[in-house]
mmCIF file of C-alpha atoms in Angstrom:
data_model
loop_
_atom_site.group_PDB
_atom_site.id
_atom_site.type_symbol
_atom_site.label_atom_id
_atom_site.label_comp_id
_atom_site.label_asym_id
_atom_site.label_seq_id
_atom_site.Cartn_x
_atom_site.Cartn_y
_atom_site.Cartn_z
ATOM 1 C CA MET A 6 132.162 69.701 74.988
ATOM 2 C CA LEU A 7 128.628 69.583 76.455
ATOM 3 C CA PRO A 8 127.780 71.308 79.648
ATOM 4 C CA THR A 9 127.585 69.064 82.642
ATOM 5 C CA GLY A 10 123.851 69.539 83.151
ATOM 6 C CA LEU A 11 122.978 68.676 79.548
ATOM 7 C CA LYS A 12 125.102 65.495 79.577
ATOM 8 C CA GLU A 13 123.409 64.164 82.701
ATOM 9 C CA THR A 14 119.996 64.847 81.187
ATOM 10 C CA GLN A 15 120.853 62.810 78.057
ATOM 11 C CA ILE A 16 122.159 59.859 80.093
ATOM 12 C CA HIS A 17 119.003 59.890 82.195
ATOM 13 C CA ASP A 18 116.775 59.841 79.084
ATOM 14 C CA SER A 19 118.866 57.054 77.571
ATOM 15 C CA ASN A 20 118.440 54.855 80.674
ATOM 16 C CA ASN A 21 114.666 55.405 80.707
ATOM 17 C CA GLN A 22 114.224 54.560 77.009
ATOM 18 C CA LYS A 23 112.385 51.168 76.401
ATOM 19 C CA VAL A 24 114.003 48.671 74.067
ATOM 20 C CA HIS A 25 111.580 46.800 71.754
ATOM 21 C CA PRO A 26 113.333 43.649 70.289
ATOM 22 C CA GLN A 27 112.072 42.242 66.973
ATOM 23 C CA PRO A 28 109.572 39.462 67.755
ATOM 24 C CA MET A 29 110.650 35.813 67.083
ATOM 25 C CA GLU A 30 107.400 35.238 65.243
ATOM 26 C CA GLU A 31 108.231 38.006 62.847
ATOM 27 C CA THR A 32 111.656 36.476 62.255
ATOM 28 C CA MET A 33 110.183 33.043 61.516
ATOM 29 C CA ASN A 34 107.473 34.430 59.307
ATOM 30 C CA GLN A 35 109.758 36.450 57.134
ATOM 31 C CA ASN A 36 109.334 33.748 54.481
ATOM 32 C CA PRO A 37 106.102 31.925 55.318
ATOM 33 C CA GLU A 38 105.612 30.209 51.950
ATOM 34 C CA PRO A 39 107.652 26.988 52.659
ATOM 35 C CA THR A 40 105.951 26.476 56.028
ATOM 36 C CA GLU A 41 102.501 26.984 54.563
ATOM 37 C CA ALA A 42 103.296 24.560 51.745
ATOM 38 C CA LEU A 43 104.507 21.976 54.266
ATOM 39 C CA ILE A 44 101.337 22.307 56.353
ATOM 40 C CA SER A 45 99.239 22.013 53.201
ATOM 41 C CA LYS A 46 101.097 18.839 52.253
ATOM 42 C CA ILE A 47 100.553 17.438 55.760
ATOM 43 C CA PHE A 48 96.812 18.084 55.571
ATOM 44 C CA THR A 49 96.658 16.543 52.118
ATOM 45 C CA ASN A 50 98.656 13.529 53.285
ATOM 46 C CA ILE A 51 96.405 13.024 56.322
ATOM 47 C CA SER A 52 93.336 13.127 54.088
ATOM 48 C CA SER A 53 94.896 10.548 51.766
ATOM 49 C CA LEU A 54 95.791 8.386 54.760
ATOM 50 C CA LYS A 55 92.218 8.511 56.041
ATOM 51 C CA SER A 56 90.953 7.577 52.559
ATOM 52 C CA ALA A 57 93.392 4.638 52.369
ATOM 53 C CA TYR A 58 92.350 3.467 55.827
ATOM 54 C CA ILE A 59 88.659 3.580 54.828
ATOM 55 C CA GLN A 60 89.518 1.484 51.737
ATOM 56 C CA LEU A 61 91.319 -1.008 53.978
ATOM 57 C CA GLN A 62 88.248 -1.319 56.181
ATOM 58 C CA ALA A 63 85.917 -1.671 53.203
ATOM 59 C CA ALA A 64 88.042 -4.476 51.743
ATOM 60 C CA HIS A 65 87.184 -6.670 54.748
ATOM 61 C CA THR A 66 83.432 -6.617 54.098
ATOM 62 C CA PRO A 67 83.116 -8.626 51.974
ATOM 63 C CA TYR A 68 86.552 -10.168 52.494
ATOM 64 C CA ASP A 69 88.699 -9.501 49.422
ATOM 65 C CA PRO A 70 92.414 -10.410 49.789
ATOM 66 C CA ASP A 71 93.438 -8.527 46.637
ATOM 67 C CA LYS A 72 91.734 -5.294 47.709
ATOM 68 C CA ILE A 73 93.127 -5.667 51.231
ATOM 69 C CA GLU A 74 96.644 -6.010 49.886
ATOM 70 C CA ALA A 75 96.218 -2.960 47.608
ATOM 71 C CA ALA A 76 94.744 -0.826 50.413
ATOM 72 C CA ASP A 77 97.444 -1.962 52.819
ATOM 73 C CA LYS A 78 100.139 -0.858 50.355
ATOM 74 C CA LEU A 79 98.381 2.495 49.961
ATOM 75 C CA VAL A 80 98.271 3.047 53.744
ATOM 76 C CA ILE A 81 101.946 2.207 54.044
ATOM 77 C CA SER A 82 102.762 4.565 51.153
ATOM 78 C CA GLU A 83 100.908 7.450 52.822
ATOM 79 C CA LEU A 84 102.615 6.725 56.148
ATOM 80 C CA LYS A 85 105.980 6.862 54.420
ATOM 81 C CA ASN A 86 105.080 10.188 52.805
ATOM 82 C CA LEU A 87 104.091 11.610 56.172
ATOM 83 C CA SER A 88 107.310 10.337 57.700
ATOM 84 C CA GLU A 89 109.316 11.983 54.919
ATOM 85 C CA LEU A 90 107.507 15.295 55.542
ATOM 86 C CA LYS A 91 108.362 15.051 59.223
ATOM 87 C CA HIS A 92 112.049 14.446 58.541
ATOM 88 C CA SER A 93 112.136 17.201 55.925
ATOM 89 C CA TYR A 94 110.617 19.707 58.355
ATOM 90 C CA ARG A 95 113.074 18.826 61.126
ATOM 91 C CA GLU A 96 116.037 19.139 58.814
ATOM 92 C CA ASN A 97 114.989 22.536 57.467
ATOM 93 C CA ASN A 98 113.682 23.948 60.756
ATOM 94 C CA PRO A 99 115.918 23.144 63.721
ATOM 95 C CA ARG A 100 114.136 23.319 67.058
ATOM 96 C CA PRO A 101 114.344 26.988 68.322
ATOM 97 C CA ILE A 102 115.463 27.848 71.811
ATOM 98 C CA SER A 103 112.274 29.803 72.397
ATOM 99 C CA VAL A 104 109.147 29.674 70.278
ATOM 100 C CA SER A 105 106.128 31.829 69.981
ATOM 101 C CA PRO A 106 102.634 30.571 70.937
ATOM 102 C CA GLN A 107 101.866 30.058 67.267
ATOM 103 C CA ASP A 108 104.894 27.768 66.873
ATOM 104 C CA SER A 109 103.843 25.889 69.980
ATOM 105 C CA ARG A 110 100.496 25.168 68.384
ATOM 106 C CA LEU A 111 102.234 23.844 65.270
ATOM 107 C CA VAL A 112 104.472 21.566 67.349
ATOM 108 C CA ALA A 113 101.415 20.312 69.226
ATOM 109 C CA GLU A 114 99.660 19.503 65.950
ATOM 110 C CA ILE A 115 102.697 17.627 64.671
ATOM 111 C CA GLN A 116 102.863 15.628 67.889
ATOM 112 C CA GLU A 117 99.174 14.846 67.534
ATOM 113 C CA GLN A 118 99.723 13.610 63.989
ATOM 114 C CA GLN A 119 102.636 11.483 65.183
ATOM 115 C CA SER A 120 100.369 9.894 67.762
ATOM 116 C CA LEU A 121 97.824 9.214 65.026
ATOM 117 C CA LEU A 122 100.548 7.623 62.936
ATOM 118 C CA LYS A 123 101.417 5.267 65.776
ATOM 119 C CA THR A 124 97.750 4.377 66.056
ATOM 120 C CA TYR A 125 97.557 3.684 62.336
ATOM 121 C CA GLU A 126 100.704 1.561 62.492
ATOM 122 C CA VAL A 127 99.160 -0.544 65.269
ATOM 123 C CA MET A 128 95.963 -0.932 63.248
ATOM 124 C CA VAL A 129 97.883 -1.869 60.125
ATOM 125 C CA LYS A 130 99.727 -4.588 62.043
ATOM 126 C CA LYS A 131 96.398 -5.778 63.396
ATOM 127 C CA PHE A 132 94.927 -5.947 59.904
ATOM 128 C CA GLN A 133 98.002 -7.771 58.616
ATOM 129 C CA SER A 134 97.563 -10.335 61.397
ATOM 130 C CA GLN A 135 93.908 -10.713 60.449
ATOM 131 C CA ILE A 136 94.865 -11.172 56.816
ATOM 132 C CA GLN A 137 97.298 -13.937 57.748
ATOM 133 C CA THR A 138 94.591 -15.586 59.843
ATOM 134 C CA LYS A 139 92.120 -15.403 56.962
ATOM 135 C CA ASP A 140 94.698 -16.820 54.537
ATOM 136 C CA SER A 141 95.268 -19.722 56.937
ATOM 137 C CA GLU A 142 91.518 -20.314 57.189
ATOM 138 C CA ILE A 143 91.207 -20.247 53.396
ATOM 139 C CA HIS A 144 94.004 -22.825 53.081
ATOM 140 C CA GLN A 145 92.320 -25.072 55.647
ATOM 141 C CA LEU A 146 88.989 -24.787 53.856
ATOM 142 C CA GLN A 147 90.623 -25.638 50.535
ATOM 143 C CA GLN A 148 92.207 -28.705 52.132
ATOM 144 C CA ARG A 149 88.833 -29.747 53.569
ATOM 145 C CA ILE A 150 87.245 -29.365 50.150
ATOM 146 C CA GLN A 151 89.953 -31.540 48.614
ATOM 147 C CA ASP A 152 89.504 -34.205 51.319
ATOM 148 C CA SER A 153 85.735 -34.101 50.869
ATOM 149 C CA ASN A 154 86.090 -34.577 47.118
ATOM 150 C CA GLN A 155 88.308 -37.599 47.670
ATOM 151 C CA LYS A 156 85.794 -39.103 50.089
ATOM 152 C CA ARG A 157 83.000 -38.401 47.626
ATOM 153 C CA VAL A 158 84.874 -40.236 44.877
ATOM 154 C CA LYS A 159 85.443 -43.240 47.155
ATOM 155 C CA LEU A 160 81.776 -43.343 48.138
ATOM 156 C CA GLU A 161 80.709 -43.133 44.516
ATOM 157 C CA ARG A 162 83.024 -46.012 43.668
ATOM 158 C CA LYS A 163 81.633 -48.070 46.544
ATOM 159 C CA LEU A 164 78.106 -47.408 45.342
ATOM 160 C CA LYS A 165 79.169 -48.303 41.826
ATOM 161 C CA LEU A 166 80.751 -51.512 43.112
ATOM 162 C CA ARG A 167 77.571 -52.447 44.950
ATOM 163 C CA GLY A 168 75.635 -52.047 41.746
ATOM 164 C CA LEU A 169 78.143 -54.144 39.814
ATOM 165 C CA SER A 170 78.014 -56.930 42.378
ATOM 166 C CA ALA A 171 74.258 -57.131 42.071
ATOM 167 C CA LYS A 172 74.290 -57.087 38.291
ATOM 168 C CA GLU A 173 77.616 -57.593 36.560
ATOM 169 C CA SER A 174 76.248 -56.798 33.126
ATOM 170 C CA GLU A 175 74.956 -53.315 33.933
ATOM 171 C CA ASP A 176 75.557 -50.875 31.097
ATOM 172 C CA LEU A 177 77.879 -48.088 32.330
ATOM 173 C CA GLU A 178 78.629 -46.306 29.071
ATOM 174 C CA ASP A 179 76.906 -43.084 30.185
ATOM 175 C CA GLU A 180 79.303 -42.631 33.091
ATOM 176 C CA ASN A 181 82.580 -42.382 31.229
ATOM 177 C CA GLY A 182 83.145 -38.892 32.591
ATOM 178 C CA PHE A 183 83.371 -40.212 36.151
ATOM 179 C CA PHE A 184 86.655 -42.026 35.581
ATOM 180 C CA SER A 185 89.876 -40.367 34.560
ATOM 181 C CA LEU A 186 92.153 -43.331 33.720
ATOM 182 C CA GLU A 187 92.564 -44.298 30.091
ATOM 183 C CA LEU A 188 92.713 -47.854 28.817
ATOM 184 C CA THR A 189 96.283 -48.104 27.547
ATOM 185 C CA PRO A 190 98.978 -50.810 27.377
ATOM 186 C CA ASP A 191 100.947 -48.894 30.010
ATOM 187 C CA LEU A 192 98.024 -49.261 32.416
ATOM 188 C CA PHE A 193 98.037 -53.018 31.872
ATOM 189 C CA ILE A 194 101.822 -53.213 32.333
ATOM 190 C CA SER A 195 101.413 -51.379 35.635
ATOM 191 C CA ALA A 196 98.740 -53.879 36.702
ATOM 192 C CA VAL A 197 101.082 -56.773 35.806
ATOM 193 C CA GLU A 198 103.795 -55.269 38.003
ATOM 194 C CA SER A 199 101.317 -54.894 40.871
ATOM 195 C CA ALA A 200 100.222 -58.514 40.525
ATOM 196 C CA PHE A 201 103.837 -59.747 40.472
ATOM 197 C CA LYS A 202 104.594 -57.743 43.612
ATOM 198 C CA ALA A 203 101.449 -59.079 45.288
ATOM 199 C CA ILE A 204 102.604 -62.662 44.674
ATOM 200 C CA HIS A 205 105.953 -61.866 46.280
ATOM 201 C CA ASP A 206 104.346 -60.009 49.197
ATOM 202 C CA PHE A 207 101.985 -62.888 50.036
ATOM 203 C CA SER A 208 104.656 -65.569 49.622
ATOM 204 C CA LYS A 209 106.837 -63.936 52.274
ATOM 205 C CA PRO A 210 104.378 -64.360 55.219
ATOM 206 C CA LEU A 211 103.414 -67.772 53.839
ATOM 207 C CA ILE A 212 107.050 -68.927 54.094
ATOM 208 C CA ASN A 213 107.408 -67.370 57.556
ATOM 209 C CA MET A 214 104.350 -69.224 58.800
ATOM 210 C CA MET A 215 105.727 -72.463 57.367
ATOM 211 C CA LYS A 216 108.945 -71.875 59.300
ATOM 212 C CA ALA A 217 107.021 -71.148 62.491
ATOM 213 C CA ALA A 218 104.956 -74.324 62.001
ATOM 214 C CA GLY A 219 108.135 -76.414 61.694
ATOM 215 C CA TRP A 220 107.994 -77.175 57.999
ATOM 216 C CA ASP A 221 111.065 -78.464 56.171
ATOM 217 C CA LEU A 222 111.333 -75.731 53.526
ATOM 218 C CA ASP A 223 113.871 -77.645 51.435
ATOM 219 C CA ALA A 224 111.544 -80.609 51.254
ATOM 220 C CA ALA A 225 108.552 -78.375 50.546
ATOM 221 C CA ALA A 226 110.364 -76.636 47.664
ATOM 222 C CA HIS A 227 111.469 -80.032 46.325
ATOM 223 C CA SER A 228 107.880 -81.278 46.372
ATOM 224 C CA ILE A 229 106.768 -78.314 44.248
ATOM 225 C CA GLU A 230 109.400 -78.906 41.560
ATOM 226 C CA PRO A 231 111.975 -81.636 42.272
ATOM 227 C CA SER A 232 114.304 -81.128 39.299
ATOM 228 C CA VAL A 233 115.275 -77.483 39.823
ATOM 229 C CA ILE A 234 118.925 -76.768 40.585
ATOM 230 C CA TYR A 235 119.097 -73.554 42.649
ATOM 231 C CA ALA A 236 122.115 -71.250 42.498
ATOM 232 C CA LYS A 237 121.471 -70.293 46.135
ATOM 233 C CA ARG A 238 119.449 -71.856 48.922
ATOM 234 C CA SER A 239 117.578 -68.565 49.342
ATOM 235 C CA HIS A 240 116.345 -68.878 45.770
ATOM 236 C CA LYS A 241 114.007 -71.659 46.852
ATOM 237 C CA LYS A 242 111.557 -68.913 47.735
ATOM 238 C CA TYR A 243 110.768 -68.794 44.008
ATOM 239 C CA ALA A 244 109.327 -72.297 44.269
ATOM 240 C CA PHE A 245 106.668 -71.018 46.668
ATOM 241 C CA GLU A 246 106.038 -67.933 44.538
ATOM 242 C CA SER A 247 105.594 -70.233 41.542
ATOM 243 C CA HIS A 248 103.174 -72.382 43.565
ATOM 244 C CA VAL A 249 101.052 -69.340 44.443
ATOM 245 C CA CYS A 250 101.211 -67.995 40.884
ATOM 246 C CA GLN A 251 100.132 -71.240 39.202
ATOM 247 C CA ARG A 252 97.040 -71.543 41.387
ATOM 248 C CA MET A 253 96.062 -67.883 41.266
ATOM 249 C CA PHE A 254 96.286 -67.707 37.438
ATOM 250 C CA SER A 255 94.479 -70.985 36.833
ATOM 251 C CA GLY A 256 91.445 -70.158 34.662
ATOM 252 C CA PHE A 257 92.729 -66.676 33.769
ATOM 253 C CA GLN A 258 92.137 -67.338 30.072
ATOM 254 C CA GLU A 259 88.410 -67.824 30.748
ATOM 255 C CA GLU A 260 86.054 -64.863 30.890
ATOM 256 C CA SER A 261 84.462 -66.217 34.078
ATOM 257 C CA PHE A 262 87.895 -66.907 35.641
ATOM 258 C CA SER A 263 86.601 -70.429 36.475
ATOM 259 C CA VAL A 264 83.944 -68.984 38.789
ATOM 260 C CA LYS A 265 80.402 -70.271 38.355
ATOM 261 C CA GLN A 266 77.939 -67.482 37.674
ATOM 262 C CA ASP A 267 74.656 -66.786 35.992
ATOM 263 C CA ASN A 268 74.649 -66.451 32.244
ATOM 264 C CA LEU A 269 75.549 -62.779 32.291
ATOM 265 C CA THR A 270 77.508 -61.261 29.464
ATOM 266 C CA VAL A 271 79.854 -58.438 30.445
ATOM 267 C CA SER A 272 80.949 -55.949 27.797
ATOM 268 C CA LYS A 273 84.508 -54.705 27.468
ATOM 269 C CA GLU A 274 83.367 -51.390 28.890
ATOM 270 C CA GLY A 275 81.785 -53.238 31.798
ATOM 271 C CA PHE A 276 85.062 -55.050 32.566
ATOM 272 C CA PHE A 277 86.937 -51.758 32.527
ATOM 273 C CA HIS A 278 84.465 -50.050 34.832
ATOM 274 C CA GLN A 279 84.691 -52.971 37.252
ATOM 275 C CA PHE A 280 88.454 -52.505 37.270
ATOM 276 C CA LEU A 281 88.123 -48.771 37.906
ATOM 277 C CA ALA A 282 85.514 -49.186 40.620
ATOM 278 C CA MET A 283 87.625 -51.683 42.588
ATOM 279 C CA ARG A 284 91.161 -50.439 42.118
ATOM 280 C CA THR A 285 91.226 -48.054 45.119
ATOM 281 C CA THR A 286 88.780 -49.918 47.375
ATOM 282 C CA ASP A 287 89.776 -52.175 50.253
ATOM 283 C CA PRO A 288 88.923 -55.788 49.284
ATOM 284 C CA LEU A 289 87.440 -56.498 52.711
ATOM 285 C CA ASP A 290 85.076 -53.536 52.273
ATOM 286 C CA ILE A 291 84.038 -54.958 48.919
ATOM 287 C CA LEU A 292 83.242 -58.342 50.445
ATOM 288 C CA SER A 293 81.468 -56.784 53.413
ATOM 289 C CA GLN A 294 78.976 -55.228 51.012
ATOM 290 C CA ASN A 295 78.371 -58.419 49.068
ATOM 291 C CA PRO A 296 80.225 -61.532 50.275
ATOM 292 C CA ASP A 297 78.546 -63.729 47.626
ATOM 293 C CA SER A 298 79.489 -61.573 44.652
ATOM 294 C CA ILE A 299 81.513 -63.092 41.845
ATOM 295 C CA PHE A 300 84.623 -61.546 43.384
ATOM 296 C CA GLY A 301 83.715 -63.113 46.744
ATOM 297 C CA LYS A 302 83.370 -66.532 45.104
ATOM 298 C CA PHE A 303 86.703 -66.032 43.355
ATOM 299 C CA CYS A 304 88.457 -65.242 46.663
ATOM 300 C CA ARG A 305 87.004 -68.288 48.417
ATOM 301 C CA SER A 306 87.886 -70.713 45.628
ATOM 302 C CA LYS A 307 91.455 -69.426 45.256
ATOM 303 C CA TYR A 308 92.153 -69.418 49.001
ATOM 304 C CA LEU A 309 91.181 -73.088 49.297
ATOM 305 C CA VAL A 310 93.671 -74.117 46.578
ATOM 306 C CA VAL A 311 96.520 -71.752 47.509
ATOM 307 C CA VAL A 312 96.431 -72.786 51.188
ATOM 308 C CA PRO A 313 95.855 -76.569 51.310
ATOM 309 C CA LEU A 314 94.091 -78.178 54.258
ATOM 310 C CA LYS A 315 97.253 -79.718 55.725
ATOM 311 C CA MET A 316 99.099 -76.400 55.535
ATOM 312 C CA GLU A 317 96.302 -74.440 57.225
ATOM 313 C CA ALA A 318 95.976 -77.003 60.020
ATOM 314 C CA SER A 319 99.706 -76.705 60.743
ATOM 315 C CA PHE A 320 99.501 -72.901 60.743
ATOM 316 C CA PHE A 321 96.563 -72.466 63.127
ATOM 317 C CA GLY A 322 96.172 -75.828 64.855
ATOM 318 C CA ASN A 323 92.601 -76.060 63.612
ATOM 319 C CA LEU A 324 90.444 -75.588 60.523
ATOM 320 C CA ASP A 325 88.117 -72.927 61.911
ATOM 321 C CA GLN A 326 89.131 -70.321 59.350
ATOM 322 C CA ARG A 327 88.852 -72.773 56.479
ATOM 323 C CA ASN A 328 85.403 -73.866 57.591
ATOM 324 C CA TYR A 329 84.359 -70.236 57.865
ATOM 325 C CA VAL A 330 85.460 -69.666 54.257
ATOM 326 C CA LEU A 331 83.727 -72.811 53.100
ATOM 327 C CA GLY A 332 80.558 -71.520 54.761
ATOM 328 C CA GLY A 333 80.614 -68.411 52.591
ATOM 329 C CA GLY A 334 82.362 -66.033 54.955
ATOM 330 C CA HIS A 335 85.458 -63.889 54.699
ATOM 331 C CA PRO A 336 87.349 -63.778 58.018
ATOM 332 C CA ARG A 337 89.054 -60.615 59.187
ATOM 333 C CA THR A 338 92.242 -62.394 60.239
ATOM 334 C CA PRO A 339 95.578 -60.820 59.219
ATOM 335 C CA PHE A 340 96.514 -63.862 57.115
ATOM 336 C CA TYR A 341 93.256 -63.861 55.154
ATOM 337 C CA GLN A 342 93.432 -60.094 54.644
ATOM 338 C CA ALA A 343 96.957 -60.524 53.243
ATOM 339 C CA PHE A 344 95.545 -63.114 50.852
ATOM 340 C CA LEU A 345 92.733 -60.754 49.804
ATOM 341 C CA LYS A 346 95.290 -58.180 48.631
ATOM 342 C CA LEU A 347 96.792 -60.825 46.373
ATOM 343 C CA ALA A 348 93.373 -61.967 45.148
ATOM 344 C CA LYS A 349 92.322 -58.410 44.339
ATOM 345 C CA SER A 350 95.459 -57.707 42.272
ATOM 346 C CA ILE A 351 94.970 -60.870 40.145
ATOM 347 C CA TRP A 352 91.251 -60.172 39.773
ATOM 348 C CA LEU A 353 91.900 -56.599 38.629
ATOM 349 C CA LEU A 354 94.461 -57.851 36.095
ATOM 350 C CA HIS A 355 91.828 -60.221 34.694
ATOM 351 C CA ARG A 356 89.190 -57.457 34.511
ATOM 352 C CA LEU A 357 91.675 -55.234 32.690
ATOM 353 C CA ALA A 358 92.774 -57.979 30.272
ATOM 354 C CA TYR A 359 89.169 -58.385 29.085
ATOM 355 C CA SER A 360 88.738 -54.631 28.666
ATOM 356 C CA PHE A 361 90.917 -54.535 25.553
ATOM 357 C CA ASP A 362 89.830 -55.246 22.010
ATOM 358 C CA PRO A 363 91.159 -57.722 21.187
ATOM 359 C CA LYS A 364 91.481 -59.023 24.731
ATOM 360 C CA VAL A 365 94.892 -59.594 26.287
ATOM 361 C CA LYS A 366 96.066 -63.199 26.098
ATOM 362 C CA VAL A 367 98.100 -64.962 28.772
ATOM 363 C CA PHE A 368 100.821 -67.523 28.010
ATOM 364 C CA GLN A 369 102.562 -70.013 30.278
ATOM 365 C CA VAL A 370 106.179 -71.180 30.125
ATOM 366 C CA GLN A 371 106.714 -74.858 30.733
ATOM 367 C CA ARG A 372 109.491 -76.269 32.911
ATOM 368 C CA GLY A 373 112.464 -77.362 30.806
ATOM 369 C CA SER A 374 111.812 -74.833 28.027
ATOM 370 C CA GLU A 375 114.851 -73.120 26.546
ATOM 371 C CA PHE A 376 115.300 -69.566 27.764
ATOM 372 C CA SER A 377 114.217 -66.911 25.247
ATOM 373 C CA GLU A 378 114.938 -63.250 25.863
ATOM 374 C CA VAL A 379 111.973 -62.363 23.653
ATOM 375 C CA TYR A 380 109.376 -64.138 25.764
ATOM 376 C CA MET A 381 111.104 -64.516 29.122
ATOM 377 C CA GLU A 382 112.867 -62.511 31.803
ATOM 378 C CA SER A 383 114.986 -63.982 34.563
ATOM 379 C CA VAL A 384 113.830 -63.096 38.088
ATOM 380 C CA VAL A 385 117.494 -63.291 39.120
ATOM 381 C CA LYS A 386 119.389 -60.508 37.371
ATOM 382 C CA ASN A 387 123.021 -61.416 38.096
ATOM 383 C CA VAL A 388 123.085 -64.870 36.496
ATOM 384 C CA VAL A 389 126.072 -66.224 34.578
ATOM 385 C CA MET A 390 125.566 -68.765 31.806
ATOM 386 C CA ASP A 391 127.621 -71.913 32.061
ATOM 387 C CA GLU A 392 129.979 -72.190 29.076
ATOM 388 C CA SER A 393 128.969 -75.809 28.651
ATOM 389 C CA ASN A 394 125.282 -74.858 28.735
ATOM 390 C CA GLN A 395 124.657 -72.149 26.153
ATOM 391 C CA ASN A 396 120.878 -72.733 26.280
ATOM 392 C CA PRO A 397 119.752 -72.486 29.931
ATOM 393 C CA LYS A 398 116.489 -74.163 30.841
ATOM 394 C CA VAL A 399 113.492 -72.820 32.709
ATOM 395 C CA GLY A 400 113.201 -74.306 36.175
ATOM 396 C CA LEU A 401 110.166 -72.375 37.402
ATOM 397 C CA MET A 402 107.648 -69.956 35.961
ATOM 398 C CA VAL A 403 107.135 -67.282 38.614
ATOM 399 C CA MET A 404 104.823 -65.055 36.543
ATOM 400 C CA PRO A 405 103.122 -65.745 33.205
ATOM 401 C CA GLY A 406 103.575 -63.567 30.130
ATOM 402 C CA PHE A 407 100.994 -61.672 28.073
ATOM 403 C CA TRP A 408 100.269 -60.679 24.493
ATOM 404 C CA ILE A 409 98.715 -57.245 24.271
ATOM 405 C CA GLY A 410 98.051 -56.081 20.731
ATOM 406 C CA GLY A 411 101.283 -56.714 18.842
ATOM 407 C CA SER A 412 103.508 -56.511 21.939
ATOM 408 C CA VAL A 413 104.798 -59.099 24.374
ATOM 409 C CA ILE A 414 105.021 -58.722 28.131
ATOM 410 C CA GLN A 415 107.711 -61.200 29.132
ATOM 411 C CA SER A 416 107.123 -64.075 31.491
ATOM 412 C CA ARG A 417 109.205 -64.088 34.723
ATOM 413 C CA VAL A 418 111.149 -67.335 35.122
ATOM 414 C CA TYR A 419 113.793 -68.890 37.333
ATOM 415 C CA LEU A 420 116.574 -70.544 35.350
ATOM 416 C CA SER A 421 117.853 -73.895 36.570
ATOM 417 C CA GLY A 422 121.533 -74.763 36.789
ATOM 418 C CA VAL A 423 123.002 -71.285 36.252
ATOM 419 C CA LYS A 424 125.515 -69.511 38.418
ATOM 420 C CA CYS A 425 124.928 -66.269 40.228
ATOM 421 C CA VAL A 426 127.440 -63.438 40.572
ATOM 422 C CA GLU A 427 127.746 -61.917 44.032
#
């Protein structure tokens, strides 16, 4: 047992003794290697991010979409790496209750880098928006180039047409590369279909105008071909289509198509180039350039026979349009423009027929001929043959047939006296 005086002295010394706790910094820095490695990785990552950003900027001058995309991916990759470092640090180093000044500096640096990351993210989005804008501009420019090329082709064809109108026999063999279509039987078959459709399309407004003018359509159909027995009253439209067809194809077997012209000889290549030059051009534009061309003469002569004087007078109440045509003009009326579409399709078919070697031959089917599936096709598909009439007769030829090489393109006919299935 200590004396009382000694005990008090020891207590007094104990109370006056200073306590020196172990610094927090020393605790955190007991194993500094992971922290130093993390900071090193952050610095390396920031350097890589700056390099990727510089590449992204460089890819815009000159504008290179592939380099922009590659640099953009690199920036995103570096941002992801930095984000992973941030998450890894937070997981391994929970936020301390109190930190030393050195730790505070580290936190401040991390916050600064986070702010930089946000800035980079905004810039990346901005660049992505610019890329989308540039892509849109590129697409628009490509579309403008395509449209310009189409206009150029049309202008070249118009210029070619003007040259053909002035001199039909011009030698065009050196310009084969300009045209892309090939002279094949399928091309001619397509032209035949277009001509057949054109006859139908013109006959429809012709019939409507006859109705509006008060014509007796039954009597008019009877006057075209009196002996035809129609399965339906509506089938009498084929009489008017036959009327248009007969007049439009008159002279088709002649090279001049019954149009008077100078003694100019056109080669097969010349016929084909005329077809190609006209096929996509508006017929009124063609005639505006040269109303007295051979095609212009063809249109005038065919209009005067397809639309007789009496018919035109009943349609319009006067003969002003007819007189204008007779005077060498081509009126811009809707009816005449509808006729020009028909005239162009028949003219193109003729040009194409004389492009082949040997040339395509046309054949007609006479009324009363026995129906032959080899040379004919019924315009009415759902016909039923009468048991008492095993050999139906042709009532009307709506479209002639053609021989092309060793093949036959059937004539379109309306059969008289047959029944029609509903």
